[in-house]
Short mmCIF file of C-alpha atoms in Angstrom, two decimals:
data_model
loop_
_atom_site.label_atom_id
_atom_site.label_comp_id
_atom_site.label_asym_id
_atom_site.label_seq_id
_atom_site.Cartn_x
_atom_site.Cartn_y
_atom_site.Cartn_z
CA MET A 1 -59.79 -69.54 -6.14
CA THR A 2 -59.22 -66.27 -7.79
CA MET A 3 -60.23 -62.72 -6.29
CA LEU A 4 -61.12 -59.58 -7.86
CA GLU A 5 -61.83 -57.18 -5.28
CA GLU A 6 -63.22 -53.52 -7.02
CA ILE A 7 -63.20 -50.92 -4.37
CA ILE A 8 -64.42 -47.15 -4.21
CA ILE A 9 -63.64 -44.93 -1.12
CA ALA A 10 -65.49 -41.59 -1.60
CA GLY A 11 -66.18 -38.49 0.73
CA PHE A 12 -64.98 -35.13 1.32
CA GLY A 13 -61.37 -33.87 0.57
CA GLY A 14 -59.63 -33.86 3.59
CA GLN A 15 -61.36 -37.54 5.08
CA GLY A 16 -58.58 -39.15 4.31
CA VAL A 17 -60.13 -41.08 1.50
CA MET A 18 -57.08 -41.06 -0.64
CA SER A 19 -55.16 -42.35 1.70
CA MET A 20 -57.43 -45.21 3.03
CA GLY A 21 -57.42 -46.06 -0.78
CA GLN A 22 -53.48 -46.24 -0.41
CA LEU A 23 -53.49 -47.70 2.97
CA LEU A 24 -55.80 -51.20 1.34
CA ALA A 25 -52.96 -50.89 -1.81
CA TYR A 26 -50.16 -51.08 0.06
CA ALA A 27 -51.51 -53.53 2.02
CA GLY A 28 -52.32 -55.89 -1.18
CA MET A 29 -48.69 -55.31 -2.17
CA PHE A 30 -47.35 -56.44 0.94
CA GLU A 31 -49.35 -59.52 0.41
CA ASP A 32 -48.41 -60.21 -3.01
CA LYS A 33 -51.37 -59.33 -4.74
CA HIS A 34 -51.99 -57.37 -8.05
CA VAL A 35 -52.81 -54.02 -6.79
CA SER A 36 -53.69 -50.78 -8.26
CA TRP A 37 -55.06 -47.03 -6.90
CA LEU A 38 -56.64 -44.65 -8.87
CA PRO A 39 -57.47 -41.00 -7.60
CA SER A 40 -60.68 -38.92 -8.94
CA TYR A 41 -58.56 -35.91 -9.79
CA GLY A 42 -60.23 -33.72 -12.01
CA PRO A 43 -62.80 -30.75 -10.22
CA GLU A 44 -65.02 -32.82 -8.65
CA GLN A 45 -62.17 -33.40 -6.00
CA ARG A 46 -61.74 -29.74 -5.88
CA GLY A 47 -65.78 -28.79 -5.76
CA GLY A 48 -65.95 -31.44 -2.40
CA THR A 49 -66.04 -34.99 -2.60
CA ALA A 50 -63.13 -36.90 -3.49
CA ASN A 51 -62.63 -40.44 -4.27
CA CYS A 52 -60.76 -43.12 -5.30
CA ALA A 53 -60.76 -46.60 -6.79
CA VAL A 54 -58.74 -49.59 -5.65
CA VAL A 55 -58.30 -53.22 -7.33
CA ILE A 56 -56.66 -56.00 -5.24
CA SER A 57 -56.55 -59.35 -7.53
CA HIS A 58 -55.03 -62.33 -7.61
CA ASP A 59 -54.27 -61.95 -11.28
CA LEU A 60 -53.00 -59.27 -13.32
CA ILE A 61 -55.44 -55.90 -13.38
CA GLY A 62 -56.92 -54.81 -16.52
CA SER A 63 -59.39 -51.79 -15.96
CA PRO A 64 -57.77 -49.45 -12.62
CA LEU A 65 -61.25 -47.64 -13.00
CA VAL A 66 -63.67 -49.19 -11.19
CA SER A 67 -67.51 -48.79 -12.84
CA ARG A 68 -68.95 -51.69 -10.83
CA ALA A 69 -67.88 -51.78 -7.10
CA SER A 70 -67.67 -54.96 -5.11
CA THR A 71 -67.15 -52.52 -2.02
CA ALA A 72 -67.91 -48.84 -1.63
CA MET A 73 -67.61 -46.90 1.45
CA VAL A 74 -69.03 -43.70 1.71
CA LEU A 75 -68.26 -40.63 3.85
CA ASN A 76 -70.98 -37.98 2.67
CA ASN A 77 -74.14 -37.82 0.88
CA PRO A 78 -73.24 -36.74 -2.41
CA SER A 79 -70.72 -40.04 -2.67
CA PHE A 80 -73.64 -42.22 -1.20
CA GLU A 81 -75.91 -40.70 -3.92
CA LYS A 82 -73.33 -41.61 -6.58
CA PHE A 83 -71.95 -44.60 -5.35
CA GLU A 84 -74.73 -46.95 -3.88
CA PRO A 85 -76.21 -47.92 -7.05
CA MET A 86 -72.60 -48.74 -8.58
CA VAL A 87 -72.35 -51.45 -5.89
CA LYS A 88 -72.56 -55.10 -7.51
CA ALA A 89 -75.40 -57.17 -6.49
CA GLY A 90 -73.84 -59.20 -3.52
CA GLY A 91 -71.35 -56.54 -2.65
CA LEU A 92 -70.74 -54.34 0.10
CA LEU A 93 -71.57 -50.70 1.47
CA ILE A 94 -70.14 -49.33 4.25
CA VAL A 95 -71.43 -46.20 5.14
CA ASP A 96 -70.11 -43.55 7.91
CA THR A 97 -73.56 -42.38 9.12
CA SER A 98 -72.13 -39.92 11.76
CA LEU A 99 -72.14 -37.80 7.95
CA VAL A 100 -74.22 -39.52 5.60
CA THR A 101 -77.85 -39.14 6.31
CA LEU A 102 -79.46 -40.86 3.22
CA ASP A 103 -80.37 -44.65 3.47
CA SER A 104 -80.45 -47.41 1.05
CA THR A 105 -83.59 -49.56 -0.45
CA ARG A 106 -81.18 -51.92 -1.91
CA ASP A 107 -81.97 -55.46 -0.71
CA ASP A 108 -79.11 -57.49 -3.27
CA ILE A 109 -76.38 -55.67 -0.84
CA THR A 110 -74.80 -56.05 2.34
CA ILE A 111 -74.84 -52.91 4.05
CA ILE A 112 -72.90 -51.94 7.81
CA LYS A 113 -73.56 -48.67 8.90
CA ILE A 114 -71.18 -47.31 11.39
CA ASN A 115 -71.21 -44.01 13.13
CA ALA A 116 -67.86 -43.61 12.67
CA THR A 117 -66.92 -39.92 13.20
CA GLU A 118 -68.79 -40.38 16.63
CA LEU A 119 -66.88 -43.77 17.26
CA ALA A 120 -63.57 -42.21 16.61
CA ILE A 121 -64.32 -39.16 18.91
CA GLU A 122 -64.86 -41.62 21.61
CA LEU A 123 -61.56 -43.17 20.83
CA GLY A 124 -60.05 -39.77 21.17
CA ASN A 125 -59.38 -38.66 17.34
CA LYS A 126 -61.84 -37.54 15.35
CA ARG A 127 -59.44 -38.17 12.35
CA ILE A 128 -59.34 -41.92 12.62
CA ALA A 129 -62.48 -42.31 12.06
CA ASN A 130 -61.73 -43.98 8.38
CA MET A 131 -59.89 -46.37 10.03
CA ILE A 132 -62.58 -47.88 11.69
CA LEU A 133 -64.84 -48.61 8.40
CA ILE A 134 -61.11 -49.92 7.29
CA GLY A 135 -61.45 -52.62 10.15
CA ALA A 136 -64.92 -53.35 9.45
CA PHE A 137 -64.17 -53.76 5.75
CA LEU A 138 -61.08 -55.95 6.52
CA GLU A 139 -63.30 -58.24 8.76
CA GLN A 140 -65.86 -58.63 6.40
CA SER A 141 -64.10 -59.23 3.29
CA LYS A 142 -61.29 -61.38 4.74
CA ILE A 143 -59.30 -60.36 1.56
CA LEU A 144 -56.11 -58.64 3.90
CA GLY A 145 -54.69 -59.01 6.82
CA MET A 146 -54.42 -56.89 9.96
CA GLU A 147 -50.74 -57.05 9.93
CA SER A 148 -50.12 -55.97 6.44
CA ILE A 149 -52.78 -52.97 7.19
CA MET A 150 -51.01 -51.84 10.11
CA GLU A 151 -47.29 -52.61 7.99
CA SER A 152 -49.04 -50.06 4.86
CA LEU A 153 -50.05 -47.38 7.75
CA LYS A 154 -46.26 -47.21 8.39
CA LYS A 155 -45.73 -46.10 4.74
CA VAL A 156 -49.11 -44.03 4.56
CA LEU A 157 -48.46 -42.09 7.49
CA SER A 158 -45.11 -40.12 7.61
CA PRO A 159 -42.27 -41.00 10.34
CA GLU A 160 -43.47 -38.05 12.74
CA LYS A 161 -46.92 -39.10 12.89
CA HIS A 162 -45.85 -42.85 13.78
CA HIS A 163 -46.98 -42.22 16.89
CA LEU A 164 -50.40 -42.72 15.97
CA LEU A 165 -50.04 -45.64 14.71
CA GLU A 166 -51.42 -47.29 18.27
CA VAL A 167 -54.73 -45.46 17.86
CA ASN A 168 -55.29 -46.31 14.38
CA HIS A 169 -54.60 -49.42 15.47
CA LYS A 170 -57.46 -49.29 18.07
CA ALA A 171 -59.82 -47.66 15.23
CA LEU A 172 -59.17 -50.55 12.76
CA LEU A 173 -60.06 -52.95 16.10
CA LYS A 174 -62.92 -51.31 17.11
CA GLY A 175 -64.32 -51.87 13.42
CA THR A 176 -63.80 -55.74 13.11
CA VAL A 177 -65.41 -56.09 16.50
CA LEU A 178 -68.46 -54.04 15.44
CA VAL A 179 -68.97 -56.28 12.25
CA GLN A 180 -67.90 -59.82 14.66
CA LYS A 181 -71.12 -58.31 16.84
CA GLN A 182 -72.74 -58.30 13.34
CA VAL A 183 -73.76 -54.12 14.56
CA GLY A 184 -75.25 -52.09 12.38
CA PHE A 185 -75.95 -54.86 9.61
CA THR A 186 -79.08 -54.47 7.13
CA GLY A 187 -79.45 -56.34 3.72
CA MET B 1 -35.88 -56.80 -6.07
CA VAL B 2 -38.28 -54.64 -4.12
CA LYS B 3 -41.81 -53.36 -5.26
CA VAL B 4 -42.73 -50.15 -4.63
CA LEU B 5 -45.92 -48.32 -4.94
CA MET B 6 -45.44 -44.80 -6.87
CA LYS B 7 -47.81 -42.79 -9.04
CA GLY B 8 -47.41 -43.26 -13.27
CA ASN B 9 -45.64 -39.70 -13.29
CA GLU B 10 -43.11 -40.66 -10.62
CA VAL B 11 -42.35 -44.14 -12.16
CA ILE B 12 -41.32 -42.39 -15.82
CA ALA B 13 -39.27 -40.10 -13.96
CA GLU B 14 -37.75 -42.40 -11.95
CA ALA B 15 -37.18 -44.50 -14.86
CA ALA B 16 -35.52 -41.75 -16.68
CA VAL B 17 -32.66 -41.20 -14.03
CA HIS B 18 -32.32 -45.33 -14.20
CA ALA B 19 -31.89 -44.79 -18.07
CA GLY B 20 -28.97 -42.13 -17.17
CA CYS B 21 -31.12 -38.95 -17.70
CA LYS B 22 -29.42 -36.04 -15.50
CA TYR B 23 -30.90 -33.06 -17.26
CA PHE B 24 -34.93 -32.28 -17.10
CA PHE B 25 -35.90 -29.15 -18.05
CA GLY B 26 -39.63 -28.64 -17.56
CA TYR B 27 -43.06 -26.15 -16.64
CA PRO B 28 -46.13 -28.06 -14.07
CA ILE B 29 -48.96 -28.75 -15.92
CA THR B 30 -51.66 -31.26 -14.57
CA PRO B 31 -52.09 -34.04 -15.10
CA GLN B 32 -47.99 -34.66 -15.10
CA SER B 33 -46.81 -32.34 -12.38
CA GLU B 34 -45.62 -35.23 -10.47
CA LEU B 35 -43.42 -35.93 -13.22
CA VAL B 36 -41.80 -32.48 -12.66
CA ALA B 37 -41.78 -32.50 -9.22
CA TYR B 38 -40.12 -35.98 -8.20
CA MET B 39 -37.51 -34.73 -11.20
CA ALA B 40 -36.82 -31.65 -9.17
CA LYS B 41 -36.18 -33.42 -5.94
CA ARG B 42 -34.50 -36.60 -7.39
CA LEU B 43 -31.80 -35.26 -9.88
CA PRO B 44 -29.90 -33.25 -7.81
CA GLU B 45 -29.49 -36.31 -5.90
CA VAL B 46 -27.93 -37.85 -8.91
CA GLY B 47 -25.76 -35.36 -9.52
CA GLY B 48 -27.63 -33.76 -12.50
CA LEU B 49 -29.77 -30.67 -13.28
CA PHE B 50 -33.29 -29.82 -13.24
CA LEU B 51 -34.74 -26.58 -14.12
CA GLN B 52 -37.86 -25.26 -14.25
CA ALA B 53 -38.08 -23.17 -17.09
CA GLU B 54 -40.36 -19.79 -18.02
CA SER B 55 -42.68 -21.69 -20.50
CA GLU B 56 -42.70 -24.97 -22.33
CA ILE B 57 -41.12 -23.24 -24.88
CA ALA B 58 -38.04 -22.41 -23.24
CA ALA B 59 -38.11 -25.86 -21.49
CA ILE B 60 -37.88 -27.70 -25.16
CA ASN B 61 -35.29 -25.63 -26.43
CA MET B 62 -33.06 -25.85 -22.86
CA VAL B 63 -33.39 -29.81 -23.90
CA TYR B 64 -32.12 -28.79 -27.30
CA GLY B 65 -29.13 -27.06 -25.68
CA ALA B 66 -28.42 -29.97 -23.54
CA ALA B 67 -28.72 -32.60 -26.26
CA GLY B 68 -26.03 -30.77 -28.31
CA THR B 69 -23.86 -31.39 -25.91
CA GLY B 70 -24.96 -35.36 -26.07
CA VAL B 71 -26.18 -36.11 -22.68
CA ARG B 72 -29.74 -37.99 -21.87
CA VAL B 73 -32.23 -35.31 -21.45
CA MET B 74 -35.68 -35.21 -21.03
CA THR B 75 -39.03 -32.74 -20.67
CA SER B 76 -42.59 -33.78 -20.08
CA SER B 77 -45.89 -31.52 -20.46
CA SER B 78 -49.48 -32.54 -21.21
CA SER B 79 -51.76 -31.57 -24.04
CA PRO B 80 -51.52 -27.85 -24.16
CA GLY B 81 -47.96 -27.36 -22.73
CA PHE B 82 -46.65 -30.72 -25.32
CA SER B 83 -48.39 -27.96 -28.52
CA LEU B 84 -46.38 -25.23 -27.42
CA LYS B 85 -43.12 -27.66 -27.55
CA GLN B 86 -43.99 -28.54 -31.24
CA GLU B 87 -41.46 -26.20 -32.88
CA GLY B 88 -38.69 -27.42 -31.05
CA ILE B 89 -39.33 -31.01 -31.39
CA SER B 90 -39.37 -29.90 -35.12
CA PHE B 91 -36.01 -28.62 -34.73
CA LEU B 92 -34.95 -31.53 -32.43
CA VAL B 93 -35.62 -33.85 -35.56
CA GLY B 94 -34.10 -31.16 -38.17
CA SER B 95 -30.85 -31.43 -36.38
CA GLU B 96 -31.04 -34.75 -35.40
CA LEU B 97 -31.07 -34.39 -31.78
CA PRO B 98 -31.49 -37.16 -29.20
CA ALA B 99 -33.76 -36.47 -26.52
CA VAL B 100 -37.24 -37.72 -24.58
CA ILE B 101 -40.53 -36.02 -24.23
CA CYS B 102 -43.61 -36.97 -22.48
CA ASN B 103 -46.99 -36.37 -23.30
CA ILE B 104 -49.67 -37.27 -20.49
CA VAL B 105 -52.84 -36.38 -22.76
CA ARG B 106 -55.57 -34.73 -20.92
CA GLY B 107 -59.06 -33.89 -22.56
CA GLY B 108 -59.00 -30.91 -25.35
CA PRO B 109 -59.08 -29.09 -27.83
CA GLY B 110 -57.85 -26.04 -26.72
CA LEU B 111 -57.21 -25.68 -22.59
CA GLY B 112 -59.84 -28.42 -22.39
CA ASN B 113 -59.70 -30.15 -19.11
CA ILE B 114 -57.36 -32.10 -16.77
CA GLN B 115 -59.11 -35.73 -17.39
CA PRO B 116 -57.33 -38.00 -19.61
CA ALA B 117 -57.49 -38.68 -23.12
CA GLN B 118 -55.94 -40.21 -26.10
CA SER B 119 -56.92 -37.37 -28.46
CA ASP B 120 -53.43 -36.11 -29.27
CA TYR B 121 -52.71 -39.42 -31.29
CA PHE B 122 -52.48 -37.74 -34.60
CA GLN B 123 -50.23 -35.07 -33.22
CA VAL B 124 -47.56 -37.43 -31.90
CA THR B 125 -47.39 -39.92 -34.44
CA LYS B 126 -47.99 -37.91 -37.66
CA GLY B 127 -45.66 -35.12 -37.04
CA GLY B 128 -46.83 -32.35 -34.76
CA GLY B 129 -44.63 -29.68 -35.81
CA HIS B 130 -43.67 -28.44 -39.55
CA GLY B 131 -41.94 -30.50 -41.68
CA ASP B 132 -41.56 -33.86 -42.92
CA TYR B 133 -40.76 -35.80 -40.10
CA HIS B 134 -42.27 -38.65 -37.66
CA ILE B 135 -41.15 -39.19 -34.21
CA PRO B 136 -40.82 -42.70 -32.45
CA VAL B 137 -43.80 -43.13 -29.76
CA LEU B 138 -44.29 -45.55 -26.91
CA ALA B 139 -47.25 -45.76 -25.18
CA PRO B 140 -47.43 -47.98 -22.41
CA ALA B 141 -50.16 -49.70 -20.69
CA SER B 142 -49.11 -50.21 -16.88
CA LEU B 143 -46.45 -48.65 -14.28
CA GLN B 144 -43.70 -51.60 -14.86
CA GLU B 145 -43.98 -51.26 -18.16
CA ILE B 146 -43.24 -47.41 -18.01
CA VAL B 147 -39.91 -48.62 -16.73
CA ASP B 148 -38.94 -50.96 -19.65
CA LEU B 149 -40.12 -48.44 -22.23
CA THR B 150 -38.60 -45.33 -20.59
CA GLN B 151 -35.02 -46.87 -20.71
CA ASP B 152 -36.36 -47.86 -24.59
CA ALA B 153 -36.97 -44.51 -25.36
CA PHE B 154 -33.45 -43.03 -24.02
CA ASP B 155 -31.79 -45.92 -26.32
CA ILE B 156 -33.90 -45.15 -29.55
CA ALA B 157 -32.78 -42.00 -28.89
CA ASP B 158 -29.18 -42.30 -28.84
CA ARG B 159 -29.40 -45.11 -31.63
CA TYR B 160 -31.06 -42.94 -34.21
CA ARG B 161 -30.29 -39.47 -32.95
CA THR B 162 -33.94 -38.65 -32.73
CA PRO B 163 -36.57 -37.43 -30.41
CA VAL B 164 -38.79 -39.90 -28.94
CA ILE B 165 -42.11 -39.67 -27.30
CA ILE B 166 -43.51 -41.09 -24.31
CA MET B 167 -47.35 -41.18 -24.61
CA GLY B 168 -49.68 -41.96 -21.49
CA ASP B 169 -52.86 -40.53 -20.32
CA GLY B 170 -53.81 -38.68 -17.08
CA MET B 171 -54.77 -42.31 -15.87
CA LEU B 172 -51.60 -43.50 -15.97
CA GLY B 173 -50.16 -40.44 -14.80
CA GLN B 174 -52.28 -40.00 -11.74
CA MET B 175 -52.45 -44.19 -10.66
CA MET B 176 -50.58 -46.01 -8.46
CA GLU B 177 -49.16 -49.53 -8.98
CA PRO B 178 -46.45 -51.60 -7.34
CA VAL B 179 -43.67 -51.65 -9.48
CA GLU B 180 -39.78 -53.09 -9.29
CA PHE B 181 -36.95 -50.90 -10.94
CA TYR B 182 -33.72 -52.84 -12.40
CA GLU B 183 -30.72 -51.87 -13.20
CA ALA B 184 -30.90 -52.00 -16.97
CA LYS B 185 -27.68 -53.42 -18.91
CA PRO B 186 -26.19 -50.70 -20.70
CA LYS B 187 -27.26 -50.92 -24.30
CA GLU B 188 -24.96 -50.52 -27.45
CA VAL B 189 -25.45 -46.61 -28.46
CA PRO B 190 -23.10 -45.32 -30.84
CA LYS B 191 -20.59 -42.85 -29.52
CA LYS B 192 -21.69 -39.13 -29.74
CA ASP B 193 -18.53 -37.70 -31.67
CA TRP B 194 -21.09 -35.00 -32.98
CA ALA B 195 -21.18 -33.44 -29.75
CA THR B 196 -20.65 -29.60 -29.61
CA THR B 197 -18.42 -30.55 -26.22
CA GLY B 198 -15.16 -28.48 -27.63
CA THR B 199 -12.93 -29.93 -30.40
CA ARG B 200 -9.61 -30.20 -28.09
CA GLY B 201 -7.73 -29.12 -31.33
CA ASP B 202 -8.91 -33.05 -32.57
CA GLY B 203 -11.00 -32.26 -35.71
CA GLY B 204 -12.62 -29.27 -37.40
CA PRO B 205 -15.55 -27.50 -35.75
CA LYS B 206 -18.86 -29.42 -34.77
CA ILE B 207 -22.17 -27.55 -36.33
CA ILE B 208 -25.65 -28.84 -34.62
CA THR B 209 -28.32 -26.77 -37.33
CA SER B 210 -31.46 -27.38 -38.82
CA LEU B 211 -31.15 -24.50 -41.14
CA GLU B 212 -29.87 -25.90 -44.66
CA LEU B 213 -30.68 -22.94 -47.32
CA ASN B 214 -29.55 -24.51 -49.98
CA ALA B 215 -32.71 -26.64 -51.57
CA GLU B 216 -30.82 -29.74 -53.08
CA SER B 217 -28.37 -30.09 -49.73
CA LEU B 218 -31.58 -29.85 -47.85
CA GLU B 219 -33.35 -32.47 -49.97
CA LYS B 220 -30.38 -34.47 -49.50
CA HIS B 221 -30.87 -34.43 -45.68
CA ASN B 222 -34.51 -35.04 -45.83
CA HIS B 223 -33.38 -38.22 -47.63
CA HIS B 224 -31.20 -39.18 -45.03
CA LEU B 225 -33.88 -38.30 -42.56
CA GLN B 226 -36.33 -40.92 -44.36
CA ALA B 227 -34.00 -43.10 -44.81
CA LYS B 228 -33.67 -43.35 -40.87
CA PHE B 229 -37.40 -43.57 -40.39
CA LYS B 230 -37.26 -46.55 -42.49
CA GLN B 231 -34.65 -48.46 -40.47
CA ILE B 232 -36.83 -47.13 -37.28
CA LYS B 233 -39.77 -48.90 -38.86
CA GLU B 234 -38.02 -51.83 -39.83
CA ASN B 235 -36.51 -52.29 -36.27
CA GLU B 236 -38.60 -50.54 -33.68
CA VAL B 237 -42.36 -51.82 -34.01
CA ARG B 238 -43.25 -53.17 -30.87
CA PHE B 239 -47.10 -54.43 -29.97
CA GLU B 240 -48.89 -57.25 -27.67
CA ALA B 241 -51.45 -59.74 -29.56
CA TYR B 242 -53.95 -61.04 -26.83
CA GLU B 243 -56.12 -64.16 -28.02
CA THR B 244 -56.05 -63.48 -31.26
CA GLU B 245 -55.05 -66.80 -33.12
CA ASP B 246 -58.93 -67.92 -33.02
CA ALA B 247 -60.39 -64.39 -32.74
CA ASP B 248 -63.51 -63.74 -34.62
CA TYR B 249 -63.43 -59.97 -33.55
CA ILE B 250 -60.33 -58.10 -32.88
CA LEU B 251 -60.25 -54.90 -30.18
CA VAL B 252 -57.80 -52.49 -31.10
CA ALA B 253 -56.58 -50.06 -28.14
CA PHE B 254 -53.34 -49.05 -26.53
CA GLY B 255 -52.53 -47.40 -23.20
CA THR B 256 -54.76 -47.81 -20.29
CA VAL B 257 -57.57 -48.11 -22.93
CA ALA B 258 -56.38 -51.57 -23.96
CA ARG B 259 -56.62 -52.35 -20.29
CA ILE B 260 -60.11 -51.78 -19.92
CA ALA B 261 -60.55 -53.70 -23.15
CA MET B 262 -59.16 -56.61 -22.15
CA ASN B 263 -61.79 -56.58 -19.11
CA ALA B 264 -64.71 -56.59 -21.63
CA ILE B 265 -62.58 -58.89 -23.73
CA ARG B 266 -62.75 -61.54 -20.46
CA LYS B 267 -66.03 -61.05 -19.93
CA ALA B 268 -67.01 -61.92 -23.83
CA ARG B 269 -64.96 -64.59 -24.05
CA GLN B 270 -66.47 -66.17 -20.68
CA GLU B 271 -70.21 -65.59 -23.11
CA GLY B 272 -68.60 -67.31 -26.02
CA ILE B 273 -67.65 -64.53 -28.09
CA LYS B 274 -63.96 -65.01 -29.65
CA VAL B 275 -62.42 -61.70 -29.00
CA GLY B 276 -58.83 -60.83 -29.14
CA LEU B 277 -57.15 -57.33 -28.78
CA ILE B 278 -53.89 -55.91 -30.42
CA ARG B 279 -51.97 -53.42 -28.50
CA PRO B 280 -50.04 -51.04 -30.20
CA ILE B 281 -47.32 -50.20 -28.04
CA SER B 282 -45.21 -47.98 -30.84
CA LEU B 283 -47.97 -45.70 -32.01
CA TRP B 284 -45.31 -44.56 -34.57
CA PRO B 285 -43.74 -46.78 -35.96
CA PHE B 286 -47.92 -48.24 -35.80
CA PRO B 287 -47.68 -52.23 -35.88
CA GLU B 288 -49.00 -53.79 -39.08
CA LYS B 289 -48.14 -57.38 -39.11
CA PRO B 290 -50.40 -57.99 -36.71
CA PHE B 291 -53.18 -56.97 -38.91
CA ILE B 292 -51.57 -59.07 -41.70
CA ASP B 293 -51.62 -61.74 -40.10
CA THR B 294 -55.69 -61.65 -39.02
CA ARG B 295 -57.01 -59.21 -41.35
CA ASP B 296 -57.86 -62.54 -43.92
CA LYS B 297 -59.47 -64.69 -41.07
CA VAL B 298 -61.52 -62.23 -38.41
CA LYS B 299 -64.96 -60.70 -38.94
CA SER B 300 -64.25 -57.28 -37.90
CA TYR B 301 -61.90 -54.73 -35.93
CA ILE B 302 -63.02 -52.47 -33.06
CA THR B 303 -60.99 -49.72 -32.62
CA VAL B 304 -61.67 -48.09 -29.06
CA GLU B 305 -59.95 -44.77 -28.61
CA MET B 306 -60.11 -42.11 -25.61
CA SER B 307 -60.91 -39.80 -29.06
CA ALA B 308 -63.08 -39.56 -31.71
CA GLY B 309 -61.36 -41.66 -33.61
CA GLN B 310 -57.53 -40.91 -34.71
CA MET B 311 -55.74 -44.54 -34.29
CA ILE B 312 -58.25 -45.68 -36.21
CA GLU B 313 -56.99 -44.06 -39.56
CA ASP B 314 -53.54 -46.40 -39.00
CA VAL B 315 -55.83 -49.35 -38.52
CA ARG B 316 -57.62 -48.95 -41.41
CA LEU B 317 -54.32 -48.43 -43.47
CA ALA B 318 -52.97 -51.64 -41.89
CA VAL B 319 -56.00 -53.88 -42.66
CA ASN B 320 -55.96 -52.28 -45.69
CA GLY B 321 -59.88 -53.20 -46.80
CA HIS B 322 -59.51 -56.83 -46.23
CA ALA B 323 -61.96 -56.43 -42.95
CA PRO B 324 -64.50 -54.01 -41.27
CA VAL B 325 -63.19 -51.48 -39.08
CA ASP B 326 -65.78 -50.07 -36.29
CA PHE B 327 -64.98 -47.60 -33.68
CA PHE B 328 -66.04 -46.94 -30.09
CA GLY B 329 -64.61 -44.07 -28.15
CA ARG B 330 -65.21 -41.49 -25.71
CA THR B 331 -63.86 -38.01 -25.53
CA GLY B 332 -63.35 -34.68 -23.59
CA GLY B 333 -61.78 -36.79 -20.65
CA VAL B 334 -64.46 -39.53 -20.18
CA VAL B 335 -63.19 -42.73 -19.73
CA PRO B 336 -64.80 -45.58 -21.39
CA THR B 337 -65.97 -48.22 -19.05
CA GLN B 338 -65.72 -51.76 -19.91
CA GLU B 339 -69.11 -52.50 -19.87
CA GLU B 340 -69.95 -49.82 -22.41
CA ILE B 341 -66.93 -51.73 -24.75
CA TYR B 342 -68.35 -55.04 -23.95
CA HIS B 343 -71.92 -53.76 -25.11
CA LYS B 344 -69.92 -52.46 -28.14
CA ILE B 345 -68.47 -56.05 -29.01
CA ILE B 346 -72.07 -57.59 -28.38
CA SER B 347 -73.68 -55.37 -30.70
CA VAL B 348 -70.81 -55.45 -33.29
CA ALA B 349 -70.65 -59.28 -32.95
CA GLY B 350 -74.78 -59.43 -34.10
CA GLY B 351 -76.94 -58.70 -30.90
CA VAL B 352 -76.04 -62.02 -28.97
CA GLU B 353 -78.21 -61.89 -25.83
CA VAL B 354 -76.53 -60.41 -22.58
#
């Protein structure tokens, strides 16, 4: 079966959306899939929103640019406005409702809403909110394994931050459990 | 072989180190600054020298000086900075010095912006500086291809004693993909007995200059350069042809745009429209053969560029009136989407129902 996953991750600069994308790209590479990662690096990034496009495929990747996403993860309102309409019919939209107040009216996509930032604070570290979203994505899409993600984390996190691997793992598991329990699902 | 995930700019730098480049003179500019930063860190590790010049003009002239000693040397920039290097590049050609120059193109004209573009095509393929000259230009489409073409760039430079340009766009420079580096077999390159490293009493003085005040002598030098360009045209053409055999329509695109075009082609093929792709890898010398092979069979070519239409002129010359040549382009740093390219194919193919 061929697989082509075109992912957009978007939010404010500093939320780690670029690293989230790199994490998925590394994990894909560890699983011998074709991957590409393309950042937005223009003035839009400096103006507050940052996004990256990740493509994971069994075949050689054509465009690294994603114009119609199979999955979008959005971490603020401007990103929601821009990328919610760009999700393909049948695609997946993952929203951090701690930060996004807008609501989707689409009924042709799967939407997972997670108050990730609040949950991350409960887990003891606000900065791992994005890992809860990644965990949800892993469980829902099943295209990458948890082991590869943990392996990638060692690449994305600098060695002096490796003591944070465990709390990141907890956050990833939190996301997967939410999806298993179908918490926050609409559409 | 181990795959690593790297940014395009870093891949160019590491590939240059693998190709034996030990000297880099440059000046940072978005979207190619990672290349400069990588060299600053990497070259001291291999016993080389990195120097950030006070300007692009200084950097290219430092390249001129280093190239004169016969070492493998490189500089890189993006469009406005690349424009500043043109005088030095013309001097390199006139003096027949090998060097590699990288241009990670951004939106123009003027300062423009920092988004991806291909609008320096005319500048890189038609000369750019003053005088009668061409420079070999290689345009990779993927990060793995950068590894191969950077090695080739240094080999071509040494073989023909010419500067060589690697042209990418901001997207290629900024994106990450897995790449594998390998130790390339050293290609046969002529001994650099012209290098100004001292005569040690073994012959006359060695002079590197582009100045020749005698008109007849300068014409003779130009004939020599033209003969060299002819040789490069015969030997250094590179392209990829994809599903052109049965194609009614052929897209022509280079670099990252060719990859986006590929997605549009796959979709069109699924809809039963026979579309192929010609991807020039050497922009100069421009590949004429794939056009000569297809121009009496296709209904139309469609050139797709991140410019207002520059490569299309070379496509028209190669097609030479045998078939129509259509165009789709976005400018100013806007990247064409696969949907836009697909719709262009549909409209040229005569409005097949989508």
